[in-house]
Coordinates of C-alpha atoms and ligand atoms in Angstrom, one line a residue:
X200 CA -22.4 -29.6 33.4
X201 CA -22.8 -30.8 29.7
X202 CA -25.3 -29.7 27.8
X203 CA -27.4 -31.2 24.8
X204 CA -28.9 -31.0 21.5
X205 CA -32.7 -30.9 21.3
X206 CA -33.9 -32.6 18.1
X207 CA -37.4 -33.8 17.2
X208 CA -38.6 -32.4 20.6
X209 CA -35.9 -34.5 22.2
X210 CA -32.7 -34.3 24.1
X211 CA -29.4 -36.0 22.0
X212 CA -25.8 -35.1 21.6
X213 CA -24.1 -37.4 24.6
X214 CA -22.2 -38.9 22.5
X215 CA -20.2 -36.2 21.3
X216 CA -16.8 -34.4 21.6
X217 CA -17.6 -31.4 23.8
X218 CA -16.6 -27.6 23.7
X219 CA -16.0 -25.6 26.6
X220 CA -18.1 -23.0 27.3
X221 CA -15.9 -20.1 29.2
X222 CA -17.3 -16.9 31.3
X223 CA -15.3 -13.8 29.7
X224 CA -14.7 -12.3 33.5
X225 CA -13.4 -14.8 35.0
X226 CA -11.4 -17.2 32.3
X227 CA -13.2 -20.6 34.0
X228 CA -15.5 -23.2 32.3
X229 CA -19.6 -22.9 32.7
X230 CA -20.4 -25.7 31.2
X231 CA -20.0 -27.9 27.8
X232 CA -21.6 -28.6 24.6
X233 CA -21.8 -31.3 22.1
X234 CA -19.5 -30.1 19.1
X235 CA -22.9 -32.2 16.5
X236 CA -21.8 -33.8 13.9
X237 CA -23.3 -33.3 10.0
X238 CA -24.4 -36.7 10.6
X239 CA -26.7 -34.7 13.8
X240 CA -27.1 -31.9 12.1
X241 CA -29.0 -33.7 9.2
X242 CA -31.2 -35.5 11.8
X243 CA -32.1 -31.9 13.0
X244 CA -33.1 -30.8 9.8
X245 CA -34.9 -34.0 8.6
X246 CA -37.0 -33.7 12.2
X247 CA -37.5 -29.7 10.9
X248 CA -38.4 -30.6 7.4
X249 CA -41.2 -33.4 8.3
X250 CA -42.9 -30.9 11.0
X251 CA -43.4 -28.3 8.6
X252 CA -46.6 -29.4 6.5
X253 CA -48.7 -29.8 10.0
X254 CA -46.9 -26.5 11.2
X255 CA -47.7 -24.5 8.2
X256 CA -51.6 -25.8 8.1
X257 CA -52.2 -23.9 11.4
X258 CA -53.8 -20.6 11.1
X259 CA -52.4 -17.5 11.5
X260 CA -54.4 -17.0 15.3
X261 CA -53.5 -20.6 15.6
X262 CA -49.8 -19.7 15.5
X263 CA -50.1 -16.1 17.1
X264 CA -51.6 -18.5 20.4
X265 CA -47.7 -20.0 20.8
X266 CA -45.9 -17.3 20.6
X267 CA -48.1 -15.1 23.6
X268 CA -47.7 -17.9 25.9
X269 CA -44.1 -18.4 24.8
X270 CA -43.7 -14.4 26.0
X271 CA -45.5 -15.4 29.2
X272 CA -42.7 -18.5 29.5
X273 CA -40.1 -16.3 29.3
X274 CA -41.6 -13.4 31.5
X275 CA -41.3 -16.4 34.2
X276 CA -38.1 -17.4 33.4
X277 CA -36.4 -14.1 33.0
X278 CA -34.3 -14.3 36.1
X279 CA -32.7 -17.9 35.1
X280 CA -32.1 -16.5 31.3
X281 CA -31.0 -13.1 33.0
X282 CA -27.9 -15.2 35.1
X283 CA -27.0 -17.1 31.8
X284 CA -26.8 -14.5 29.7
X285 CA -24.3 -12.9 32.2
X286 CA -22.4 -15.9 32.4
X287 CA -21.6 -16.8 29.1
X288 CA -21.7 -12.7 27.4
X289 CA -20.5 -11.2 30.0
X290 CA -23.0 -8.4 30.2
X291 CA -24.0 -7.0 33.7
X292 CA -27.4 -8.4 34.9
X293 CA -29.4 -5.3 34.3
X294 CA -28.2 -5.2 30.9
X295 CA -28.8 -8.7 30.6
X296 CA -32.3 -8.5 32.1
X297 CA -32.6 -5.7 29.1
X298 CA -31.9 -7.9 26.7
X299 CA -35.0 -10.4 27.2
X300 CA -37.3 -7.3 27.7
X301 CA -36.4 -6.3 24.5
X302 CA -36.4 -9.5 23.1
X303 CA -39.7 -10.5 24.1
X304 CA -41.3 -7.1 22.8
X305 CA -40.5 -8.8 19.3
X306 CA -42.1 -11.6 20.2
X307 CA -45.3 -9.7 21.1
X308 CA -45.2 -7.7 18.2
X309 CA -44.8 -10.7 15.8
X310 CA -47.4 -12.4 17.7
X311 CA -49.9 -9.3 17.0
X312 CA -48.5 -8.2 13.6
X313 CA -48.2 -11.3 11.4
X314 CA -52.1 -11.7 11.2
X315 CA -51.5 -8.3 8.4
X316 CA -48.9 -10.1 5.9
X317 CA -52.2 -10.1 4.1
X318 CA -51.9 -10.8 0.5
X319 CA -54.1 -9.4 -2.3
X320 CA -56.9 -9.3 -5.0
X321 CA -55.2 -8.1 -8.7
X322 CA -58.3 -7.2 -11.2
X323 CA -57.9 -9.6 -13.6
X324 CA -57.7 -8.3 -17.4
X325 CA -60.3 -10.9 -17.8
X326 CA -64.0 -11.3 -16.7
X327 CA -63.4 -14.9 -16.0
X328 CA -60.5 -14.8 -14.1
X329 CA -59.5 -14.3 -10.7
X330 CA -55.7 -13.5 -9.3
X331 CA -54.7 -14.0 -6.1
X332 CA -51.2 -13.3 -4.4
X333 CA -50.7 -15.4 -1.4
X334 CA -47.7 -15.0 0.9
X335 CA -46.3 -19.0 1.5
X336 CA -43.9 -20.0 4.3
X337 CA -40.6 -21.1 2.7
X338 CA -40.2 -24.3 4.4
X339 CA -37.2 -25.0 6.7
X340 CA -35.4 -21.8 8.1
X341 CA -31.5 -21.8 9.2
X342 CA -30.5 -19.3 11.4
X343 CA -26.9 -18.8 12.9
X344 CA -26.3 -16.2 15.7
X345 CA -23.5 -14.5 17.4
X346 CA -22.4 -14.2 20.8
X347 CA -23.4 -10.4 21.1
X348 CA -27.0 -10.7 22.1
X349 CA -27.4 -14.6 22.6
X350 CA -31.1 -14.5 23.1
X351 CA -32.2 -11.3 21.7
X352 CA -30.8 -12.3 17.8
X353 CA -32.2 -15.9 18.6
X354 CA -35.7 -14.6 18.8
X355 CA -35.2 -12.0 15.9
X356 CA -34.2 -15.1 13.4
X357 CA -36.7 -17.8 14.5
X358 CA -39.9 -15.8 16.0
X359 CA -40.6 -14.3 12.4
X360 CA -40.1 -17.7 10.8
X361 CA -42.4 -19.8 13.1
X362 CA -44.8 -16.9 12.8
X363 CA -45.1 -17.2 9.2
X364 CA -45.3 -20.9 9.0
X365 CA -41.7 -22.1 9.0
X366 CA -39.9 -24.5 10.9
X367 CA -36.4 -24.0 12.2
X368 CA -33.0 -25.1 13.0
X369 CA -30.7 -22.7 14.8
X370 CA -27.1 -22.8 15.8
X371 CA -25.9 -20.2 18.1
X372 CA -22.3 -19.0 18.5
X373 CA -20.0 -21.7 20.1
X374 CA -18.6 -19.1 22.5
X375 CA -22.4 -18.0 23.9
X376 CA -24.7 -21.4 23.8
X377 CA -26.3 -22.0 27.0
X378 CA -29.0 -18.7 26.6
X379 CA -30.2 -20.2 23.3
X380 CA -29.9 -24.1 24.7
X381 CA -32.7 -22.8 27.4
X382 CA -34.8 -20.8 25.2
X383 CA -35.1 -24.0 22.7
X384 CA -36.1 -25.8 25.6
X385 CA -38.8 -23.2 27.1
X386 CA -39.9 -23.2 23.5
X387 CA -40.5 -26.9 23.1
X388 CA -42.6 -26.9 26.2
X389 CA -45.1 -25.0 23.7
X390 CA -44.3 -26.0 20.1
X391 CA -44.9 -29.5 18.6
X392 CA -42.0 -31.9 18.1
X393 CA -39.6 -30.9 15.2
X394 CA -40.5 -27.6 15.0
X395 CA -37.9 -25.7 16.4
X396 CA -34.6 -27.5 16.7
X397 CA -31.5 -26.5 17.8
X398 CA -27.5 -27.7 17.3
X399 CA -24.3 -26.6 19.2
X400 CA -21.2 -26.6 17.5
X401 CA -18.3 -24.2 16.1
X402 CA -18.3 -22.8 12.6
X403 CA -17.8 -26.5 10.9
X404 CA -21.8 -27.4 12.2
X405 CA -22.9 -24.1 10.6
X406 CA -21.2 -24.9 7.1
X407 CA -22.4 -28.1 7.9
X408 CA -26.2 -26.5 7.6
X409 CA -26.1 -23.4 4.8
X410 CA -25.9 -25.9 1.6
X411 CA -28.4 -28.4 3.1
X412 CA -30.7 -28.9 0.2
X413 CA -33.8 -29.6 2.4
X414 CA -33.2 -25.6 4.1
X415 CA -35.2 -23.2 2.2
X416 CA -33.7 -20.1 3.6
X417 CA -30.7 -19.0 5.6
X418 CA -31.2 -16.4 7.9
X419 CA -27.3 -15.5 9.3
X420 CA -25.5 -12.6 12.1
X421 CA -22.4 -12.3 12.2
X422 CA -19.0 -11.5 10.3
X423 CA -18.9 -10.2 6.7
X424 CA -16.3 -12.9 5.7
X425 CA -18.7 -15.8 6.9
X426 CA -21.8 -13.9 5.6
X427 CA -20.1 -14.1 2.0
X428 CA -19.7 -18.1 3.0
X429 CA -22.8 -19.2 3.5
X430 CA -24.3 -16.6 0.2
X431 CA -21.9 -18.8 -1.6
X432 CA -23.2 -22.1 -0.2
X433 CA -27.0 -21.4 -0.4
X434 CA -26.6 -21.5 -4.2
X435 CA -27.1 -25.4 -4.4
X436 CA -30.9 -24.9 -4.0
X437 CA -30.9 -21.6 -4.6
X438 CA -31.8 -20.5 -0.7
X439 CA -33.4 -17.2 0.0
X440 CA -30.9 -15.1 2.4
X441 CA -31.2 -12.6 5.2
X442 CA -27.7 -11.5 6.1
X443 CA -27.2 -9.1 9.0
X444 CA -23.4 -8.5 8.9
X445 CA -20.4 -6.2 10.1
X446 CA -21.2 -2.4 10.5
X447 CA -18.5 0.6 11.0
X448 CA -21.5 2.9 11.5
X449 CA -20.2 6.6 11.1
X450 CA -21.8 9.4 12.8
X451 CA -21.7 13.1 12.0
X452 CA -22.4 16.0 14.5
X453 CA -22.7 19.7 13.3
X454 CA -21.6 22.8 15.0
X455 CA -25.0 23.8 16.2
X456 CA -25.7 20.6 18.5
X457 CA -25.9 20.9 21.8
X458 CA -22.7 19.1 23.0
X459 CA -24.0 18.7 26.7
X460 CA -27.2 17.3 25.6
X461 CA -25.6 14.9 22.8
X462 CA -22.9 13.7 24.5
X463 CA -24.5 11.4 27.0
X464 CA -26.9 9.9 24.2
X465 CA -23.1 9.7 21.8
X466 CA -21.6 7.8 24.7
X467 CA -24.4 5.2 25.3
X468 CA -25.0 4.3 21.6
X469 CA -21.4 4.0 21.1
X470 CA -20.9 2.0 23.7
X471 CA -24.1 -0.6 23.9
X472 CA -22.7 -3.5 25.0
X473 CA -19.6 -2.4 25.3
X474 CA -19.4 -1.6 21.9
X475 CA -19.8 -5.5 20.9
X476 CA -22.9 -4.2 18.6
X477 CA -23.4 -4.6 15.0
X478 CA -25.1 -0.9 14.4
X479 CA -23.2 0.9 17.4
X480 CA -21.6 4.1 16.7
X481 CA -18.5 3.3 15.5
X482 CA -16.7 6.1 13.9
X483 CA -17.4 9.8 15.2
X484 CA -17.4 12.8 12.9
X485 CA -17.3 16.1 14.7
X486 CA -17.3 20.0 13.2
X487 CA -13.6 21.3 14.2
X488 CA -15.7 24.4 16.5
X489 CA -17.3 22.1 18.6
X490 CA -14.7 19.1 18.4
X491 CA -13.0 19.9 21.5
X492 CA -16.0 20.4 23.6
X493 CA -17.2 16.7 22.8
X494 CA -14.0 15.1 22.7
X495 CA -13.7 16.4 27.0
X496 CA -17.5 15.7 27.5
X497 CA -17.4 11.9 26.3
X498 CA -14.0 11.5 27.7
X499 CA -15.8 12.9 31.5
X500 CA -18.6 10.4 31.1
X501 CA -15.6 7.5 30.1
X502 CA -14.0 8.3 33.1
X503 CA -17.1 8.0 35.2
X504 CA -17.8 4.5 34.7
X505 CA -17.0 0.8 35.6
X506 CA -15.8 -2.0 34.0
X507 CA -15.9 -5.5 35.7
X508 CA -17.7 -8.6 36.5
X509 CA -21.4 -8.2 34.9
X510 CA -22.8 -10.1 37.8
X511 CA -21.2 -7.2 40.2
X512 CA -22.7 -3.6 40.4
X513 CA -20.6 -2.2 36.9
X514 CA -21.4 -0.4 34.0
X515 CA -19.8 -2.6 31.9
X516 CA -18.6 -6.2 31.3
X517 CA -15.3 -7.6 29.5
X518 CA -15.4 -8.3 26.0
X519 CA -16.9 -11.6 25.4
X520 CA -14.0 -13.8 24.0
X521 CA -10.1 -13.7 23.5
X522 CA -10.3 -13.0 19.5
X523 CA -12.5 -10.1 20.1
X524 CA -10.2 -8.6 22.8
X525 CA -7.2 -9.5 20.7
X526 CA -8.7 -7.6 18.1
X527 CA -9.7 -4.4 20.5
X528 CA -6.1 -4.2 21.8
X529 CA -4.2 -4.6 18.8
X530 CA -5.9 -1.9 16.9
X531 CA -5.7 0.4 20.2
X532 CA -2.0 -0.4 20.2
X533 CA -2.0 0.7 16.3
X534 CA -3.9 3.3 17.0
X535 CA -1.4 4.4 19.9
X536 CA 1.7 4.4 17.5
X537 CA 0.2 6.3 14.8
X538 CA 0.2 9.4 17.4
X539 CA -3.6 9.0 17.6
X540 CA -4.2 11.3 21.6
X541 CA -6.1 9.0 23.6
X542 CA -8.3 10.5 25.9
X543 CA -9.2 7.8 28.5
X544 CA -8.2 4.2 28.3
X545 CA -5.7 1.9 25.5
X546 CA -4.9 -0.8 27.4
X547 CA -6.0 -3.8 29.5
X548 CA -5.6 -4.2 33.1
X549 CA -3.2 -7.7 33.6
X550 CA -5.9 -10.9 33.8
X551 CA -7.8 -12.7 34.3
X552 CA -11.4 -11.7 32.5
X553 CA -10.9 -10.0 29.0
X554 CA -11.5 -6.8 30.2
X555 CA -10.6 -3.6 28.4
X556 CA -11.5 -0.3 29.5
X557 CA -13.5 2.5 27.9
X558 CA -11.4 4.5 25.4
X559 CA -11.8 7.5 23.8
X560 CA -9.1 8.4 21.1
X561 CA -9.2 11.8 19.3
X562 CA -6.7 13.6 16.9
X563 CA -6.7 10.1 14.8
X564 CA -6.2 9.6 11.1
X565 CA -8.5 8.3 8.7
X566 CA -6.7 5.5 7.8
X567 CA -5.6 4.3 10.6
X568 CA -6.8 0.7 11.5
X569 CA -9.2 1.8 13.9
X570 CA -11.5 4.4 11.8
X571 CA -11.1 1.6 8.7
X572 CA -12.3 -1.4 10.6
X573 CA -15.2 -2.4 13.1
X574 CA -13.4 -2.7 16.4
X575 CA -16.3 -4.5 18.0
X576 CA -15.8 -3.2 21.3
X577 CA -15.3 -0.6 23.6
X578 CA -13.5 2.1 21.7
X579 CA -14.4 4.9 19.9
X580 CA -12.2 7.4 17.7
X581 CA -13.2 11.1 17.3
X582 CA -12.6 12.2 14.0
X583 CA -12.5 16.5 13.0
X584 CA -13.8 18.0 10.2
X585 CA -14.4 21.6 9.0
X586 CA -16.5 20.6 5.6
X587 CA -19.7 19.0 5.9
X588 CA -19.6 17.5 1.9
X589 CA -16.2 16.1 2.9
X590 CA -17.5 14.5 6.1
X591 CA -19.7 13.0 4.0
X592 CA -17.9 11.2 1.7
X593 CA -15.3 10.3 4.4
X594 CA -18.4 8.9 6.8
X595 CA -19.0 6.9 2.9
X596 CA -15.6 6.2 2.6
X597 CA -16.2 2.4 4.0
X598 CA -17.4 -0.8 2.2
X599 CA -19.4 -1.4 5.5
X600 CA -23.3 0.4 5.0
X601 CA -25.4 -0.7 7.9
X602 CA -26.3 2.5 9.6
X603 CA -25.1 6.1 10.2
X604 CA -26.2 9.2 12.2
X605 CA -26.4 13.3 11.6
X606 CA -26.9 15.0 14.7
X607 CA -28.0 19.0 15.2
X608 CA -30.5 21.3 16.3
X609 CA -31.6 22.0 12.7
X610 CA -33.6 18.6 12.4
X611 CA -34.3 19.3 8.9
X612 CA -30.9 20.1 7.5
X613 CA -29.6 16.9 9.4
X614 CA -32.4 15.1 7.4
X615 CA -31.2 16.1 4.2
X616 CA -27.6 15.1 5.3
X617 CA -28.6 11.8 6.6
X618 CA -30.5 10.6 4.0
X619 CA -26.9 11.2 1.8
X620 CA -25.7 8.2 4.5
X621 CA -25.0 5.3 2.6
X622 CA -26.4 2.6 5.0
X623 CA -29.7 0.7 5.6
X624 CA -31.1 3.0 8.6
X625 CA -29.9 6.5 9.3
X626 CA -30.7 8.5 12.2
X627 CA -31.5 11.8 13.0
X628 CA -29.9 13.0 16.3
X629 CA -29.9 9.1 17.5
X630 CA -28.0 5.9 16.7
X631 CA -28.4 2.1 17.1
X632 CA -32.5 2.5 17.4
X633 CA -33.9 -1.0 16.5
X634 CA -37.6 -1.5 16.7
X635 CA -40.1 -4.3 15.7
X636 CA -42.0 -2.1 13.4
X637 CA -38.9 -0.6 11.1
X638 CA -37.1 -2.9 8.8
X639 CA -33.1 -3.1 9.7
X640 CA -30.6 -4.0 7.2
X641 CA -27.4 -3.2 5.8
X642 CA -26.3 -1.9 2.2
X643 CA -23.2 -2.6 0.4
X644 CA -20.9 -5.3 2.5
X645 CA -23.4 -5.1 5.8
X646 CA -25.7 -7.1 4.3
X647 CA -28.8 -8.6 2.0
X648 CA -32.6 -8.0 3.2
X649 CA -34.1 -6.3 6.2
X650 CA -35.5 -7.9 9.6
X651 CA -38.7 -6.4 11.3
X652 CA -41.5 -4.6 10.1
X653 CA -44.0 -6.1 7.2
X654 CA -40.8 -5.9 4.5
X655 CA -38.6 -8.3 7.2
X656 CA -41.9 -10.6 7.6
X657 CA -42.4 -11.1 3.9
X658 CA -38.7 -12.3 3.8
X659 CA -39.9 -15.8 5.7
X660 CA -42.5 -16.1 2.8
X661 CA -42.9 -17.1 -0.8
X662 CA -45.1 -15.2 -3.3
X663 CA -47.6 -17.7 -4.6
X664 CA -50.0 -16.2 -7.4
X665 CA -53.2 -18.5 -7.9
X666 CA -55.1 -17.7 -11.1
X667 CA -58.5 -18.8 -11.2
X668 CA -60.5 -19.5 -14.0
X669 CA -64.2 -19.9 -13.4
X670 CA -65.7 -23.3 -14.5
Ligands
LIG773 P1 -18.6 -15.2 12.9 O1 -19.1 -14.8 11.6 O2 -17.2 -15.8 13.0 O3 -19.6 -16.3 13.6 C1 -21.0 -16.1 13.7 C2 -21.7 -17.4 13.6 O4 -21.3 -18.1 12.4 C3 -21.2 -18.4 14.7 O5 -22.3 -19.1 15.1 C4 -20.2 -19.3 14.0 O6 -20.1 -20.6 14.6 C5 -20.8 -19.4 12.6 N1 -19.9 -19.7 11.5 C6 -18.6 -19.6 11.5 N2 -18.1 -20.0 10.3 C7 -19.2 -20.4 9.6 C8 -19.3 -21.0 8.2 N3 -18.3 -21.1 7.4 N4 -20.6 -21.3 7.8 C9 -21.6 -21.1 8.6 N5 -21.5 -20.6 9.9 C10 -20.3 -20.3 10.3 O7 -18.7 -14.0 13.8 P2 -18.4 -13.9 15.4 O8 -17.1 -14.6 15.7 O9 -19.6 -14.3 16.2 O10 -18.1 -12.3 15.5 C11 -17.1 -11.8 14.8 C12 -17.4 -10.5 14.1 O11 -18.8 -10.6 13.5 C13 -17.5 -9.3 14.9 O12 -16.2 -8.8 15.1 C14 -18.3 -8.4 14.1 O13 -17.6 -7.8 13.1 C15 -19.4 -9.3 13.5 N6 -20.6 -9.4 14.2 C16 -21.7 -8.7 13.7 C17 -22.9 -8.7 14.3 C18 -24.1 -8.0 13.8 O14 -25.1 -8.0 14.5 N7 -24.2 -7.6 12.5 C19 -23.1 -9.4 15.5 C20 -22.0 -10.1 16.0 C21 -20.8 -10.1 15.3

């Protein structure tokens, strides 16, 4: 089944060379999608750019309206979305089913929340002036995904931008198209023509959209390397950016936690999505007298579980595409030769499906590959340490700062310590926590801006001061 385009509130894209779309368990074709040309891309964003004065007159309840009966679309359609999802990702269908409830809470909370990106009154210095700040849509929003949460990051880009007045052109990842292809559709049964468009095509289409002088902002997931791309190429009209990029999130647990208690809630924020998650726990600091304790808890709860077909009764699916699980067994097998112990897992069962099994790997060096890099998958090293100040600056040690964890019973000394984390949201005695209401970002190479809370809204707006002098 080939897919299409949908431009201008209309289905195109026949006429062009297709990419296969591949399910990770099984190795076989799902479907097809047009690989757009710039020459498609431009019609996308011409069809985005002449819908946005109508779009940004409507009122804030006006707007609000769409996007509660686009939650009540996709409450109906949750099963459909569900099955795609696990097709293309991966993901078992619980998980998957997870994803759009989570999802759509966004979408309610943008729908409710929006209406207070209220602007202000300044008292002017003089008696015959007023000063008003007013918070503007930008225009036409960009957003490019990744093939991690293929409707859940979708929504995150585009429901905050329509919210505020914005139009949009998205381009999902090439390897997970068919969630977002739907929700575009489901979406234009409720939004006029041109107002949310959407193009299918491999990293070419994206590059093909960041410099596009008539997109105001750029709203990108995804690598660090193509994060630093499309920075560079928003400079032509000098774009506002939103860049959610790579974590290698470090977490550090003192000697007083309760190893049976944290273990379970270690395990399943390391291993969301089978680790494919951009603020998963990625690198595990431990105290040496409680280091062996966790290292045989999380390896009993690793060898508990399932890996398989998501659309079978497992715990967990394959990793979503052949790079990816490249990636995961080569730094395993690095790992391996270093002398690192591995506790459960290291290598892949023979094909097909890229599946890789859960691994736990203590007794590992700091710079091996592993610890150094984001594996992006389902691996996790266990590190020792005997020094809390030089956990610290090891769990620092990275150019990656999107978020980090202290866990203990003494909430207030793993506070201190965790606001000493170098990253955009650290937690205390939790990990990977993303909610509507808290802005999520990443410091140093993670990224630029937040998403969610009044601070991520504010990013899809321009500040407009009107100074009014009475006649
Ligand atoms: P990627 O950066 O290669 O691709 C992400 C998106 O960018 C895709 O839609 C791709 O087509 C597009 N793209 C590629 N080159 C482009 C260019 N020059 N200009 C514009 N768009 C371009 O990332 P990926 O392959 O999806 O995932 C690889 C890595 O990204 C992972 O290993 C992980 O490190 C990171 N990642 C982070 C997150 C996060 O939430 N922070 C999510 C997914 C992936």
């Amino acid at each position: 089944m080939k897919k299409l385009n949908y431009i201008n509130g209309d289905w195109v894209g026949e006429e062009f060379e297709s990419i296969d779309v591949v399910n990770p368990a099984t190795g076989k074709v799902i479907g097809q999608i047009p690989n757009a040309t710039s020459e498609h891309t431009n019609l996308a964003i011409e069809a985005a750019h002449k819908a946005f004065p109508e779009w940004s007159k409507k009122t804030s309840l006006e707007r609000a309206a769409y996007l509660k009966k686009l939650h009540a679309l996709i409450v109906l359609n949750k099963e459909e979305l569900a099955r795609t999802i696990t097709l293309e990702m991966g993901k078992p269908l619980q998980e998957a089913k997870g994803e759009i409830d989570y999802a759509n809470s966004f979408i309610e909370w943008f729908a409710e929340e929006s209406k207070r990106i209220y602007g202000e009154t300044i008292p002017a210095s003089a008696t015959d002036k007023r000063i008003l700040v007013l918070k503007q849509p930008v225009g036409v929003v960009g957003a490019i995904t990744p093939w991690n949460f293929p409707l859940m990051i979708a929504i995150w880009h585009t429901m905050p931008a329509l919210r505020s007045g914005n139009t949009v052109l998205i381009k999902p990842s090439e390897f997970t198209p068919l969630t977002t292809l739907r929700a575009a559709e489901i979406i234009n049964e409720i939004v006029p023509a041109g107002v949310f468009n959407i193009v299918t095509g491999d990293g070419s289409i994206g590059a093909a959209i960041s410099p596009h002088p008539d997109i105001n902002k750029m709203v990108f997931t995804g690598s660090t390397p193509t994060g630093k791309k499309i920075m560079q190429s928003c400079s032509g009209n000098l774009k506002r950016v939103t860049l959610e990029l790579g974590g290698n999130d470090a977490a550090i647990v003192l000697p007083d936690t309760n190893v049976q208690e944290a273990a379970p809630k270690i395990f399943a924020t390391a291993l969301m999505n089978n680790g494919q998650t951009c603020a998963a726990l990625k690198r595990l600091y431990v105290h040496e007298d409680i280091y062996d304790d966790m290292c045989q808890a999380l390896a009993a709860i690793a060898s508990s579980v399932t890996t398989g077909d998501g659309s079978g009764e497992v715990d967990f699916g394959p990793i979503q595409n052949k790079p990816q699980f490249d990636k995961v067994t080569k730094l395993a097998e690095e790992a391996k030769a270093s002398g690192a112990r591995f506790l459960t897992g290291g290598e892949a069962p023979a094909g097909p499906g890229y599946f890789f099994p859960v691994t736990i790997v203590a007794d590992i060096a700091d710079d091996t590959r592993l610890v150094q890099e984001e594996p992006f998958g389902p691996i996790l090293p266990i590190l020792k340490f005997t020094d809390v100040e030089d956990a610290l600056q090891r769990a620092n040690d990275s150019n990656n700062g999107l978020g980090g964890s202290v866990w203990s019973s003494d909430v207030e000394r793993a506070t201190q310590l965790a606001s000493r984390l170098e990253c955009g949201t650290a937690w205390v005695n939790a990990h990977a926590m993303i909610q509507p209401d808290a802005p999520f970002g990443g410091v140093k190479e993670s990224g630029i801006g937040v998403e969610f809370g009044r601070y991520g809204l504010e990013e899809y707006t321009s500040i407009q001061t009107l100074q009014i002098t009475k006649g």
